């Protein structure tokens, strides 16, 4: 100690030298750390994701596996698979083919529609109707895609259909467990605008109370804010664990067929409807056609109210859940809706020529067409498939009755 | 005549030429900044020469500048070396500022809320460049500061520097010790991880033991019955506001007192009962400028250098899992500098040992200079005080040792062993299976029975026999039942334990260690075997199930009950077994209801059921638990 003291402290030069060396040493080391920070931080993120997955796995085993299966492949009739290409939006080809067929059909139909409309126009004398027809013709002309000119639509469709059937043939097991090859992307099916992480997180956070209408037991809310047992960081762990099932481009048909249970998509499911409606067909989304169909159908406001409040189910067999959102906060309130449509909406130049009924029908079957200011375009676009003409008439009667 | 209508440097340039004028300008600025020393003075000082002008310019900064007026212009040569101060007071001060600076940096990324605090820590570690570096510095600095301050106190104890006239200096020092301890402790909670929550919960619950006001004190501290959002906010405010203010105020007083009385000379250097610290003979003067200034700057560099080296290569601040009031970690401890209180708690009542003892100790320390008024500071005259000082050190060390979770905690052996295998990384320790390289976690069923194989016998044959045995005595069934409860899909109906493959030596080492741990606890876990079952859960994620199966023994208050021969008393249970006659046919009897009456069917005939009898049977017990290990979790780094 004394030696050291003599050597270092006694002479001012040594002190200065040692001090300067130390300061430069610090600079060098901090610089060295700084240079390596990028790599270190990346490694840390990787490691903390890995730990998060580990914790998520433990949470899954203790809280989720009883319904979603130990391997996440779902349990028949209990809850859908999460270890599942459909959830990750992996299309084995059938979805793409379906879209191509739909496009071909659309183009083919447009091309047959055009001469029919033109013939109608030639025969029409009423100037109002003529104007409407002219507009429609213009719309059809605009929709015709010249890239499809000269195509043998039917042959193409048959060829694609054959491809589709071949693929679907390899998915028999999955289809039996609820897979719809035409709609292979879960997030698209539910109309989720965000990413998968957000979908999983919010589903865990708030649960899905309505799922009790199509599952024996609803998915409970897991977050403490929603009355569940878990903190948000635990939900994150769980989501990280679920996301770790994603195999990216490596999903195989075997994975698909190993799934025990697929998600049920309420708005599209066709089974389970009440009997007298079993042979009715959905209204679709063509407003002009629907308006024709509605003619002479008597609406029942009482049943409309029951439908609106999810006490009755429409053609689709699954409760509509209108009242869940139409409270004036998430979506415009139902009270006084009709009157508002007549006095406010129809005054908008964009809606010139609409009747109130036409507007409401369009808003139900094609909600994205016009979104009231101050609200988000979140209303599902699937009601055209879920409602029969009678269902729609009943709803209209109910909404009409509220407006007065 | 001036170049411009008012005097400027341009006039100087005109007069003296550019070079000279600029030099003079810089020189004046330097003299202003240093409050008295120009470039030439500094140069002379750093060269170790005598000042060339009078009055001595090296003294003016002490008179005129704010910062240096706090420092004496010269010290006694006898106190500037390592002995007698060991630089400990200086180091304590160093850490006060070191912690303030690193702490302010961390504050930029920290929000005191249970929802986000932990996320903030992850962000600091994974997203803020140099974030981990600064956090490590702050944490290491905090722990070092506690130690250094305590050592500083002990050195003033041993050199009797608390004696007249420095009694009050010592007293303010005790306040500083208190503030330092609490600062470290309050900072402990902020990361909001398991370590933090539970260490502080223990600490805060001691406050509860105070009679009469305990509940209120506790409530005041935590802001709620449970440590939560309010508690975190309060600890945060204590940590960044209240305690630093206390510390700085008392540091001011403390240092003022130190300067006013002068550093006490080594006890031998002055006559008994005299204090000559302020009278420094000319030949003993060491001037602050340049000697102590360069000395301190050097130490600043050297100490920081050491801290940086430690933080880069040797020390990383711990961060455990997110705080969870529902999950009590096994072996919760206070931070090491409070382990002595935890140790004392094991000796007696919560209030007596947890509150009264530390408070009394602090109280006695505070008034010590007013009790020990003997005039002599010489070591040979202070045998009692020096003994007491050494005693204090040894007692706190022993108590701290006793405070370790390993000491005198009675957790049952099976829990202890499984914990040893799989515990979360905490206190720089982790379960021994975690660092096994991922590739060596080969999917399969392994058992410690593998090491029971008698010399020269074939392992596979032995394990086949083992499999058959546990299938027969339904130990396997018991294992599978328990596994199924924990979301484990058992696909095989027969046990299929196998030897660990050769390319997994580290896994084998863990299994062997497991085997030895079971052997060591043979008294509590007779005829035990352990299992490690590895399955693939996801790509890159394996599930490790650990199990211990053993013959139950009677346990009372954590200890095995022994019979008169010193043998453990077996745990028995009563089971109902069907009675059969000598031909193996079931014996039938009339069915009775709860009143003992014969139950009849609608025809009035008694219903016959198979007879059962109660049999005493030794309980076979099992415990399973599992963890998941991800390929990238890198526990081995
Ligand atoms: C944050 C905590 C503290 C700081 C920053 C601090 C700072 C200092 C400094 C810079 C000195 C002069 C240099 C030296 O003697 O090493 C000093 C002296 C002294 N300190 Fe402290 N101190 C602290 C805590 C304490 C404690 C806990 C005690 C005792 C309970 C204490 C008692 C004394 C005494 C008696 C002296 C006078 C020593 C002498 O004149 O030789 N200090 N302190």
PDB file of N, CA, C and O in Angstrom, chain A residues 1 5 8-9 12 15 18 22-23 25-26 29 33 37 40-41 44-47 50-51 54-55 57-58 61 65 70 231 233 241 244-245, chain B residues 45 81-82 125-127 129-130 132 291 294 298-299 301 304 308 312 321-324 487-489 537-538 541 628-630 632-633 635:
ATOM      1  N   UNK A   1       0.837  -1.198   0.000  1.00  0.00           N
ATOM      2  CA  UNK A   1       0.000   0.000   0.000  1.00  0.00           C
ATOM      3  C   UNK A   1       0.875   1.253   0.000  1.00  0.00           C
ATOM      4  O   UNK A   1       0.673   2.143  -0.806  1.00  0.00           O
ATOM      5  N   UNK A   5       1.429   3.999  -2.845  1.00  0.00           N
ATOM      6  CA  UNK A   5       1.205   5.392  -2.522  1.00  0.00           C
ATOM      7  C   UNK A   5       2.372   6.234  -3.003  1.00  0.00           C
ATOM      8  O   UNK A   5       2.199   7.252  -3.656  1.00  0.00           O
ATOM      9  N   UNK A   8       2.461   6.363  -6.954  1.00  0.00           N
ATOM     10  CA  UNK A   8       1.420   7.061  -7.700  1.00  0.00           C
ATOM     11  C   UNK A   8       1.172   8.476  -7.199  1.00  0.00           C
ATOM     12  O   UNK A   8       1.070   9.406  -7.973  1.00  0.00           O
ATOM     13  N   UNK A   9       1.112   8.629  -5.891  1.00  0.00           N
ATOM     14  CA  UNK A   9       0.627   9.921  -5.413  1.00  0.00           C
ATOM     15  C   UNK A   9       1.697  10.972  -5.229  1.00  0.00           C
ATOM     16  O   UNK A   9       1.429  12.144  -5.290  1.00  0.00           O
ATOM     17  N   UNK A  12       3.520  14.479  -9.157  1.00  0.00           N
ATOM     18  CA  UNK A  12       2.385  15.030  -9.878  1.00  0.00           C
ATOM     19  C   UNK A  12       2.313  14.483 -11.303  1.00  0.00           C
ATOM     20  O   UNK A  12       1.240  14.214 -11.825  1.00  0.00           O
ATOM     21  N   UNK A  15       0.544  11.208 -11.377  1.00  0.00           N
ATOM     22  CA  UNK A  15      -0.897  11.379 -11.177  1.00  0.00           C
ATOM     23  C   UNK A  15      -1.572  11.815 -12.469  1.00  0.00           C
ATOM     24  O   UNK A  15      -2.599  11.280 -12.861  1.00  0.00           O
ATOM     25  N   UNK A  18      -1.583   8.860 -14.919  1.00  0.00           N
ATOM     26  CA  UNK A  18      -2.573   7.828 -14.566  1.00  0.00           C
ATOM     27  C   UNK A  18      -3.981   8.351 -14.841  1.00  0.00           C
ATOM     28  O   UNK A  18      -4.829   7.664 -15.427  1.00  0.00           O
ATOM     29  N   UNK A  22      -6.615   6.823 -17.482  1.00  0.00           N
ATOM     30  CA  UNK A  22      -7.914   6.320 -17.047  1.00  0.00           C
ATOM     31  C   UNK A  22      -9.031   6.946 -17.875  1.00  0.00           C
ATOM     32  O   UNK A  22      -9.919   6.245 -18.367  1.00  0.00           O
ATOM     33  N   UNK A  23      -8.949   8.276 -18.076  1.00  0.00           N
ATOM     34  CA  UNK A  23     -10.025   8.917 -18.838  1.00  0.00           C
ATOM     35  C   UNK A  23     -10.075   8.403 -20.264  1.00  0.00           C
ATOM     36  O   UNK A  23     -11.149   8.129 -20.795  1.00  0.00           O
ATOM     37  N   UNK A  25      -9.055   5.514 -21.235  1.00  0.00           N
ATOM     38  CA  UNK A  25      -9.545   4.137 -21.124  1.00  0.00           C
ATOM     39  C   UNK A  25     -11.062   4.113 -21.066  1.00  0.00           C
ATOM     40  O   UNK A  25     -11.723   3.326 -21.755  1.00  0.00           O
ATOM     41  N   UNK A  26     -11.626   5.022 -20.256  1.00  0.00           N
ATOM     42  CA  UNK A  26     -13.080   5.072 -20.150  1.00  0.00           C
ATOM     43  C   UNK A  26     -13.693   5.377 -21.513  1.00  0.00           C
ATOM     44  O   UNK A  26     -14.620   4.701 -21.961  1.00  0.00           O
ATOM     45  N   UNK A  29     -13.549   2.375 -23.739  1.00  0.00           N
ATOM     46  CA  UNK A  29     -14.476   1.301 -23.360  1.00  0.00           C
ATOM     47  C   UNK A  29     -15.915   1.680 -23.668  1.00  0.00           C
ATOM     48  O   UNK A  29     -16.678   0.870 -24.191  1.00  0.00           O
ATOM     49  N   UNK A  33     -18.415  -0.234 -26.095  1.00  0.00           N
ATOM     50  CA  UNK A  33     -19.770  -0.675 -25.745  1.00  0.00           C
ATOM     51  C   UNK A  33     -20.760  -0.111 -26.755  1.00  0.00           C
ATOM     52  O   UNK A  33     -21.625  -0.815 -27.271  1.00  0.00           O
ATOM     53  N   UNK A  37     -23.594  -1.913 -29.218  1.00  0.00           N
ATOM     54  CA  UNK A  37     -24.945  -1.829 -28.670  1.00  0.00           C
ATOM     55  C   UNK A  37     -25.999  -2.435 -29.588  1.00  0.00           C
ATOM     56  O   UNK A  37     -26.908  -3.112 -29.129  1.00  0.00           O
ATOM     57  N   UNK A  40     -26.007  -6.087 -29.233  1.00  0.00           N
ATOM     58  CA  UNK A  40     -26.421  -6.490 -27.897  1.00  0.00           C
ATOM     59  C   UNK A  40     -27.929  -6.311 -27.717  1.00  0.00           C
ATOM     60  O   UNK A  40     -28.616  -7.174 -27.192  1.00  0.00           O
ATOM     61  N   UNK A  41     -28.431  -5.169 -28.199  1.00  0.00           N
ATOM     62  CA  UNK A  41     -29.853  -4.918 -28.024  1.00  0.00           C
ATOM     63  C   UNK A  41     -30.682  -5.938 -28.801  1.00  0.00           C
ATOM     64  O   UNK A  41     -31.681  -6.442 -28.307  1.00  0.00           O
ATOM     65  N   UNK A  44     -30.690  -9.029 -26.917  1.00  0.00           N
ATOM     66  CA  UNK A  44     -31.571  -8.922 -25.748  1.00  0.00           C
ATOM     67  C   UNK A  44     -33.023  -9.096 -26.141  1.00  0.00           C
ATOM     68  O   UNK A  44     -33.781  -9.820 -25.496  1.00  0.00           O
ATOM     69  N   UNK A  45     -33.407  -8.435 -27.233  1.00  0.00           N
ATOM     70  CA  UNK A  45     -34.791  -8.544 -27.686  1.00  0.00           C
ATOM     71  C   UNK A  45     -35.121  -9.995 -28.007  1.00  0.00           C
ATOM     72  O   UNK A  45     -36.178 -10.499 -27.647  1.00  0.00           O
ATOM     73  N   UNK A  46     -34.175 -10.651 -28.673  1.00  0.00           N
ATOM     74  CA  UNK A  46     -34.404 -12.036 -29.054  1.00  0.00           C
ATOM     75  C   UNK A  46     -34.581 -12.895 -27.808  1.00  0.00           C
ATOM     76  O   UNK A  46     -35.488 -13.705 -27.706  1.00  0.00           O
ATOM     77  N   UNK A  47     -33.705 -12.641 -26.826  1.00  0.00           N
ATOM     78  CA  UNK A  47     -33.764 -13.426 -25.612  1.00  0.00           C
ATOM     79  C   UNK A  47     -35.037 -13.113 -24.831  1.00  0.00           C
ATOM     80  O   UNK A  47     -35.683 -14.002 -24.309  1.00  0.00           O
ATOM     81  N   UNK A  50     -37.840 -14.849 -26.363  1.00  0.00           N
ATOM     82  CA  UNK A  50     -37.787 -16.278 -26.048  1.00  0.00           C
ATOM     83  C   UNK A  50     -38.325 -16.540 -24.642  1.00  0.00           C
ATOM     84  O   UNK A  50     -39.121 -17.455 -24.432  1.00  0.00           O
ATOM     85  N   UNK A  51     -37.938 -15.706 -23.683  1.00  0.00           N
ATOM     86  CA  UNK A  51     -38.428 -15.907 -22.314  1.00  0.00           C
ATOM     87  C   UNK A  51     -39.926 -15.660 -22.255  1.00  0.00           C
ATOM     88  O   UNK A  51     -40.651 -16.340 -21.537  1.00  0.00           O
ATOM     89  N   UNK A  54     -41.632 -18.647 -23.364  1.00  0.00           N
ATOM     90  CA  UNK A  54     -41.613 -19.671 -22.313  1.00  0.00           C
ATOM     91  C   UNK A  54     -42.722 -19.421 -21.287  1.00  0.00           C
ATOM     92  O   UNK A  54     -43.445 -20.328 -20.895  1.00  0.00           O
ATOM     93  N   UNK A  55     -42.840 -18.174 -20.865  1.00  0.00           N
ATOM     94  CA  UNK A  55     -43.884 -17.866 -19.884  1.00  0.00           C
ATOM     95  C   UNK A  55     -45.259 -18.049 -20.493  1.00  0.00           C
ATOM     96  O   UNK A  55     -46.176 -18.565 -19.856  1.00  0.00           O
ATOM     97  N   UNK A  57     -46.045 -20.121 -22.758  1.00  0.00           N
ATOM     98  CA  UNK A  57     -46.318 -21.555 -22.837  1.00  0.00           C
ATOM     99  C   UNK A  57     -46.877 -22.057 -21.510  1.00  0.00           C
ATOM    100  O   UNK A  57     -47.831 -22.834 -21.476  1.00  0.00           O
ATOM    101  N   UNK A  58     -46.281 -21.577 -20.417  1.00  0.00           N
ATOM    102  CA  UNK A  58     -46.753 -22.020 -19.100  1.00  0.00           C
ATOM    103  C   UNK A  58     -48.180 -21.534 -18.862  1.00  0.00           C
ATOM    104  O   UNK A  58     -49.033 -22.289 -18.372  1.00  0.00           O
ATOM    105  N   UNK A  61     -50.567 -23.612 -20.938  1.00  0.00           N
ATOM    106  CA  UNK A  61     -50.803 -24.941 -20.378  1.00  0.00           C
ATOM    107  C   UNK A  61     -51.772 -24.871 -19.210  1.00  0.00           C
ATOM    108  O   UNK A  61     -52.621 -25.750 -19.040  1.00  0.00           O
ATOM    109  N   UNK A  65     -55.147 -24.611 -22.481  1.00  0.00           N
ATOM    110  CA  UNK A  65     -55.067 -25.920 -23.120  1.00  0.00           C
ATOM    111  C   UNK A  65     -56.349 -26.731 -22.946  1.00  0.00           C
ATOM    112  O   UNK A  65     -56.707 -27.513 -23.815  1.00  0.00           O
ATOM    113  N   UNK A  70     -53.928 -29.286 -25.843  1.00  0.00           N
ATOM    114  CA  UNK A  70     -52.550 -29.216 -25.351  1.00  0.00           C
ATOM    115  C   UNK A  70     -51.588 -28.764 -26.431  1.00  0.00           C
ATOM    116  O   UNK A  70     -50.601 -28.092 -26.169  1.00  0.00           O
ATOM    117  N   UNK A 231     -52.440 -10.037 -16.137  1.00  0.00           N
ATOM    118  CA  UNK A 231     -51.924  -8.709 -16.438  1.00  0.00           C
ATOM    119  C   UNK A 231     -51.642  -8.617 -17.931  1.00  0.00           C
ATOM    120  O   UNK A 231     -51.494  -9.636 -18.599  1.00  0.00           O
ATOM    121  N   UNK A 233     -48.955  -7.824 -19.442  1.00  0.00           N
ATOM    122  CA  UNK A 233     -47.699  -8.421 -19.890  1.00  0.00           C
ATOM    123  C   UNK A 233     -47.844  -9.932 -20.028  1.00  0.00           C
ATOM    124  O   UNK A 233     -47.197 -10.556 -20.855  1.00  0.00           O
ATOM    125  N   UNK A 241     -46.462 -16.535 -27.475  1.00  0.00           N
ATOM    126  CA  UNK A 241     -46.447 -18.000 -27.568  1.00  0.00           C
ATOM    127  C   UNK A 241     -47.289 -18.462 -28.754  1.00  0.00           C
ATOM    128  O   UNK A 241     -46.855 -19.286 -29.556  1.00  0.00           O
ATOM    129  N   UNK A 244     -45.771 -17.926 -32.015  1.00  0.00           N
ATOM    130  CA  UNK A 244     -44.640 -18.815 -32.259  1.00  0.00           C
ATOM    131  C   UNK A 244     -45.066 -20.095 -32.988  1.00  0.00           C
ATOM    132  O   UNK A 244     -44.235 -20.872 -33.417  1.00  0.00           O
ATOM    133  N   UNK A 245     -46.372 -20.305 -33.112  1.00  0.00           N
ATOM    134  CA  UNK A 245     -46.831 -21.458 -33.898  1.00  0.00           C
ATOM    135  C   UNK A 245     -46.746 -21.183 -35.389  1.00  0.00           C
ATOM    136  O   UNK A 245     -46.856 -22.081 -36.208  1.00  0.00           O
TER     137      UNK A 245
ATOM    138  N   UNK B  45       1.550  25.265 -12.017  1.00  0.00           N
ATOM    139  CA  UNK B  45       0.985  24.359 -11.012  1.00  0.00           C
ATOM    140  C   UNK B  45       1.096  22.921 -11.485  1.00  0.00           C
ATOM    141  O   UNK B  45       1.536  22.033 -10.745  1.00  0.00           O
ATOM    142  N   UNK B  81      -2.753  11.034   2.532  1.00  0.00           N
ATOM    143  CA  UNK B  81      -2.402   9.714   1.984  1.00  0.00           C
ATOM    144  C   UNK B  81      -3.574   8.762   2.098  1.00  0.00           C
ATOM    145  O   UNK B  81      -4.700   9.170   2.373  1.00  0.00           O
ATOM    146  N   UNK B  82      -3.287   7.483   1.851  1.00  0.00           N
ATOM    147  CA  UNK B  82      -4.362   6.494   1.960  1.00  0.00           C
ATOM    148  C   UNK B  82      -4.786   6.382   3.421  1.00  0.00           C
ATOM    149  O   UNK B  82      -5.961   6.488   3.742  1.00  0.00           O
ATOM    150  N   UNK B 125     -33.261  -1.910 -21.456  1.00  0.00           N
ATOM    151  CA  UNK B 125     -32.282  -2.954 -21.736  1.00  0.00           C
ATOM    152  C   UNK B 125     -32.200  -3.304 -23.214  1.00  0.00           C
ATOM    153  O   UNK B 125     -31.148  -3.662 -23.714  1.00  0.00           O
ATOM    154  N   UNK B 126     -33.334  -3.208 -23.910  1.00  0.00           N
ATOM    155  CA  UNK B 126     -33.331  -3.730 -25.262  1.00  0.00           C
ATOM    156  C   UNK B 126     -33.430  -2.676 -26.347  1.00  0.00           C
ATOM    157  O   UNK B 126     -33.266  -2.980 -27.522  1.00  0.00           O
ATOM    158  N   UNK B 127     -33.726  -1.442 -25.971  1.00  0.00           N
ATOM    159  CA  UNK B 127     -34.002  -0.453 -27.001  1.00  0.00           C
ATOM    160  C   UNK B 127     -33.231   0.842 -26.855  1.00  0.00           C
ATOM    161  O   UNK B 127     -33.178   1.625 -27.792  1.00  0.00           O
ATOM    162  N   UNK B 129     -29.892   2.732 -26.553  1.00  0.00           N
ATOM    163  CA  UNK B 129     -28.448   2.536 -26.661  1.00  0.00           C
ATOM    164  C   UNK B 129     -27.771   2.960 -25.352  1.00  0.00           C
ATOM    165  O   UNK B 129     -28.098   4.013 -24.794  1.00  0.00           O
ATOM    166  N   UNK B 130     -26.888   2.127 -24.864  1.00  0.00           N
ATOM    167  CA  UNK B 130     -26.186   2.322 -23.588  1.00  0.00           C
ATOM    168  C   UNK B 130     -27.120   2.270 -22.385  1.00  0.00           C
ATOM    169  O   UNK B 130     -26.721   2.567 -21.261  1.00  0.00           O
ATOM    170  N   UNK B 132     -28.539  -0.362 -20.925  1.00  0.00           N
ATOM    171  CA  UNK B 132     -28.126  -1.383 -19.969  1.00  0.00           C
ATOM    172  C   UNK B 132     -26.874  -0.933 -19.211  1.00  0.00           C
ATOM    173  O   UNK B 132     -26.764  -1.111 -18.006  1.00  0.00           O
ATOM    174  N   UNK B 291      -1.781  19.854  -5.802  1.00  0.00           N
ATOM    175  CA  UNK B 291      -1.603  18.451  -5.409  1.00  0.00           C
ATOM    176  C   UNK B 291      -2.906  17.675  -5.249  1.00  0.00           C
ATOM    177  O   UNK B 291      -3.104  16.623  -5.843  1.00  0.00           O
ATOM    178  N   UNK B 294      -5.109  17.433  -8.611  1.00  0.00           N
ATOM    179  CA  UNK B 294      -4.690  16.377  -9.548  1.00  0.00           C
ATOM    180  C   UNK B 294      -4.960  15.005  -8.944  1.00  0.00           C
ATOM    181  O   UNK B 294      -5.398  14.095  -9.636  1.00  0.00           O
ATOM    182  N   UNK B 298      -7.379  12.365 -10.662  1.00  0.00           N
ATOM    183  CA  UNK B 298      -6.886  11.039 -10.973  1.00  0.00           C
ATOM    184  C   UNK B 298      -7.812   9.972 -10.399  1.00  0.00           C
ATOM    185  O   UNK B 298      -8.210   9.039 -11.090  1.00  0.00           O
ATOM    186  N   UNK B 299      -8.201  10.159  -9.146  1.00  0.00           N
ATOM    187  CA  UNK B 299      -9.086   9.167  -8.542  1.00  0.00           C
ATOM    188  C   UNK B 299     -10.438   9.112  -9.236  1.00  0.00           C
ATOM    189  O   UNK B 299     -11.036   8.044  -9.369  1.00  0.00           O
ATOM    190  N   UNK B 301     -10.911   9.558 -12.359  1.00  0.00           N
ATOM    191  CA  UNK B 301     -10.696   8.723 -13.529  1.00  0.00           C
ATOM    192  C   UNK B 301     -10.564   7.259 -13.162  1.00  0.00           C
ATOM    193  O   UNK B 301     -11.216   6.400 -13.745  1.00  0.00           O
ATOM    194  N   UNK B 304     -13.887   5.693 -11.840  1.00  0.00           N
ATOM    195  CA  UNK B 304     -14.844   5.498 -12.922  1.00  0.00           C
ATOM    196  C   UNK B 304     -14.379   4.386 -13.850  1.00  0.00           C
ATOM    197  O   UNK B 304     -15.176   3.563 -14.295  1.00  0.00           O
ATOM    198  N   UNK B 308     -16.524   1.147 -14.815  1.00  0.00           N
ATOM    199  CA  UNK B 308     -16.852   0.795 -16.198  1.00  0.00           C
ATOM    200  C   UNK B 308     -16.387  -0.625 -16.509  1.00  0.00           C
ATOM    201  O   UNK B 308     -17.125  -1.427 -17.093  1.00  0.00           O
ATOM    202  N   UNK B 312     -18.895  -3.626 -17.567  1.00  0.00           N
ATOM    203  CA  UNK B 312     -18.839  -4.247 -18.892  1.00  0.00           C
ATOM    204  C   UNK B 312     -18.590  -5.743 -18.779  1.00  0.00           C
ATOM    205  O   UNK B 312     -19.218  -6.542 -19.462  1.00  0.00           O
ATOM    206  N   UNK B 321     -38.623 -11.847 -13.431  1.00  0.00           N
ATOM    207  CA  UNK B 321     -39.927 -11.748 -14.075  1.00  0.00           C
ATOM    208  C   UNK B 321     -40.733 -10.590 -13.508  1.00  0.00           C
ATOM    209  O   UNK B 321     -40.454 -10.077 -12.434  1.00  0.00           O
ATOM    210  N   UNK B 322     -41.740 -10.235 -14.239  1.00  0.00           N
ATOM    211  CA  UNK B 322     -42.650  -9.172 -13.821  1.00  0.00           C
ATOM    212  C   UNK B 322     -43.181  -9.462 -12.411  1.00  0.00           C
ATOM    213  O   UNK B 322     -43.478 -10.602 -12.075  1.00  0.00           O
ATOM    214  N   UNK B 323     -43.284  -8.407 -11.603  1.00  0.00           N
ATOM    215  CA  UNK B 323     -43.797  -8.563 -10.244  1.00  0.00           C
ATOM    216  C   UNK B 323     -45.165  -9.227 -10.287  1.00  0.00           C
ATOM    217  O   UNK B 323     -45.988  -8.906 -11.128  1.00  0.00           O
ATOM    218  N   UNK B 324     -45.366 -10.169  -9.391  1.00  0.00           N
ATOM    219  CA  UNK B 324     -46.644 -10.868  -9.349  1.00  0.00           C
ATOM    220  C   UNK B 324     -46.991 -11.182  -7.902  1.00  0.00           C
ATOM    221  O   UNK B 324     -46.406 -12.074  -7.295  1.00  0.00           O
ATOM    222  N   UNK B 487     -51.832 -30.337 -18.633  1.00  0.00           N
ATOM    223  CA  UNK B 487     -51.867 -30.145 -20.078  1.00  0.00           C
ATOM    224  C   UNK B 487     -50.753 -30.907 -20.794  1.00  0.00           C
ATOM    225  O   UNK B 487     -50.165 -30.422 -21.737  1.00  0.00           O
ATOM    226  N   UNK B 488     -50.467 -32.092 -20.297  1.00  0.00           N
ATOM    227  CA  UNK B 488     -49.455 -32.931 -20.934  1.00  0.00           C
ATOM    228  C   UNK B 488     -50.176 -34.064 -21.637  1.00  0.00           C
ATOM    229  O   UNK B 488     -50.981 -34.761 -21.032  1.00  0.00           O
ATOM    230  N   UNK B 489     -49.917 -34.246 -22.917  1.00  0.00           N
ATOM    231  CA  UNK B 489     -50.553 -35.334 -23.639  1.00  0.00           C
ATOM    232  C   UNK B 489     -49.666 -36.571 -23.534  1.00  0.00           C
ATOM    233  O   UNK B 489     -48.559 -36.576 -24.064  1.00  0.00           O
ATOM    234  N   UNK B 537     -42.588 -28.814 -27.740  1.00  0.00           N
ATOM    235  CA  UNK B 537     -43.867 -28.143 -27.624  1.00  0.00           C
ATOM    236  C   UNK B 537     -44.186 -27.328 -28.863  1.00  0.00           C
ATOM    237  O   UNK B 537     -45.306 -27.328 -29.369  1.00  0.00           O
ATOM    238  N   UNK B 538     -43.216 -26.602 -29.335  1.00  0.00           N
ATOM    239  CA  UNK B 538     -43.345 -25.810 -30.548  1.00  0.00           C
ATOM    240  C   UNK B 538     -42.000 -25.905 -31.229  1.00  0.00           C
ATOM    241  O   UNK B 538     -41.045 -26.392 -30.649  1.00  0.00           O
ATOM    242  N   UNK B 541     -39.140 -24.770 -29.008  1.00  0.00           N
ATOM    243  CA  UNK B 541     -39.586 -24.668 -27.619  1.00  0.00           C
ATOM    244  C   UNK B 541     -39.798 -26.069 -27.067  1.00  0.00           C
ATOM    245  O   UNK B 541     -40.559 -26.845 -27.634  1.00  0.00           O
ATOM    246  N   UNK B 628     -40.743 -24.506 -19.503  1.00  0.00           N
ATOM    247  CA  UNK B 628     -40.525 -24.502 -20.940  1.00  0.00           C
ATOM    248  C   UNK B 628     -39.175 -23.848 -21.206  1.00  0.00           C
ATOM    249  O   UNK B 628     -38.793 -22.907 -20.509  1.00  0.00           O
ATOM    250  N   UNK B 629     -38.466 -24.345 -22.178  1.00  0.00           N
ATOM    251  CA  UNK B 629     -37.184 -23.738 -22.526  1.00  0.00           C
ATOM    252  C   UNK B 629     -37.153 -23.444 -24.021  1.00  0.00           C
ATOM    253  O   UNK B 629     -37.407 -24.324 -24.844  1.00  0.00           O
ATOM    254  N   UNK B 630     -36.863 -22.206 -24.345  1.00  0.00           N
ATOM    255  CA  UNK B 630     -36.821 -21.788 -25.745  1.00  0.00           C
ATOM    256  C   UNK B 630     -35.380 -21.777 -26.234  1.00  0.00           C
ATOM    257  O   UNK B 630     -34.467 -21.506 -25.473  1.00  0.00           O
ATOM    258  N   UNK B 632     -33.782 -19.722 -27.958  1.00  0.00           N
ATOM    259  CA  UNK B 632     -33.056 -18.455 -27.878  1.00  0.00           C
ATOM    260  C   UNK B 632     -32.986 -17.875 -26.474  1.00  0.00           C
ATOM    261  O   UNK B 632     -32.527 -16.758 -26.300  1.00  0.00           O
ATOM    262  N   UNK B 633     -33.469 -18.615 -25.474  1.00  0.00           N
ATOM    263  CA  UNK B 633     -33.526 -18.020 -24.145  1.00  0.00           C
ATOM    264  C   UNK B 633     -32.127 -17.821 -23.561  1.00  0.00           C
ATOM    265  O   UNK B 633     -31.927 -16.992 -22.695  1.00  0.00           O
ATOM    266  N   UNK B 635     -29.962 -19.183 -21.522  1.00  0.00           N
ATOM    267  CA  UNK B 635     -29.681 -19.170 -20.087  1.00  0.00           C
ATOM    268  C   UNK B 635     -28.204 -19.430 -19.809  1.00  0.00           C
ATOM    269  O   UNK B 635     -27.707 -19.142 -18.750  1.00  0.00           O
TER     270      UNK B 635
END
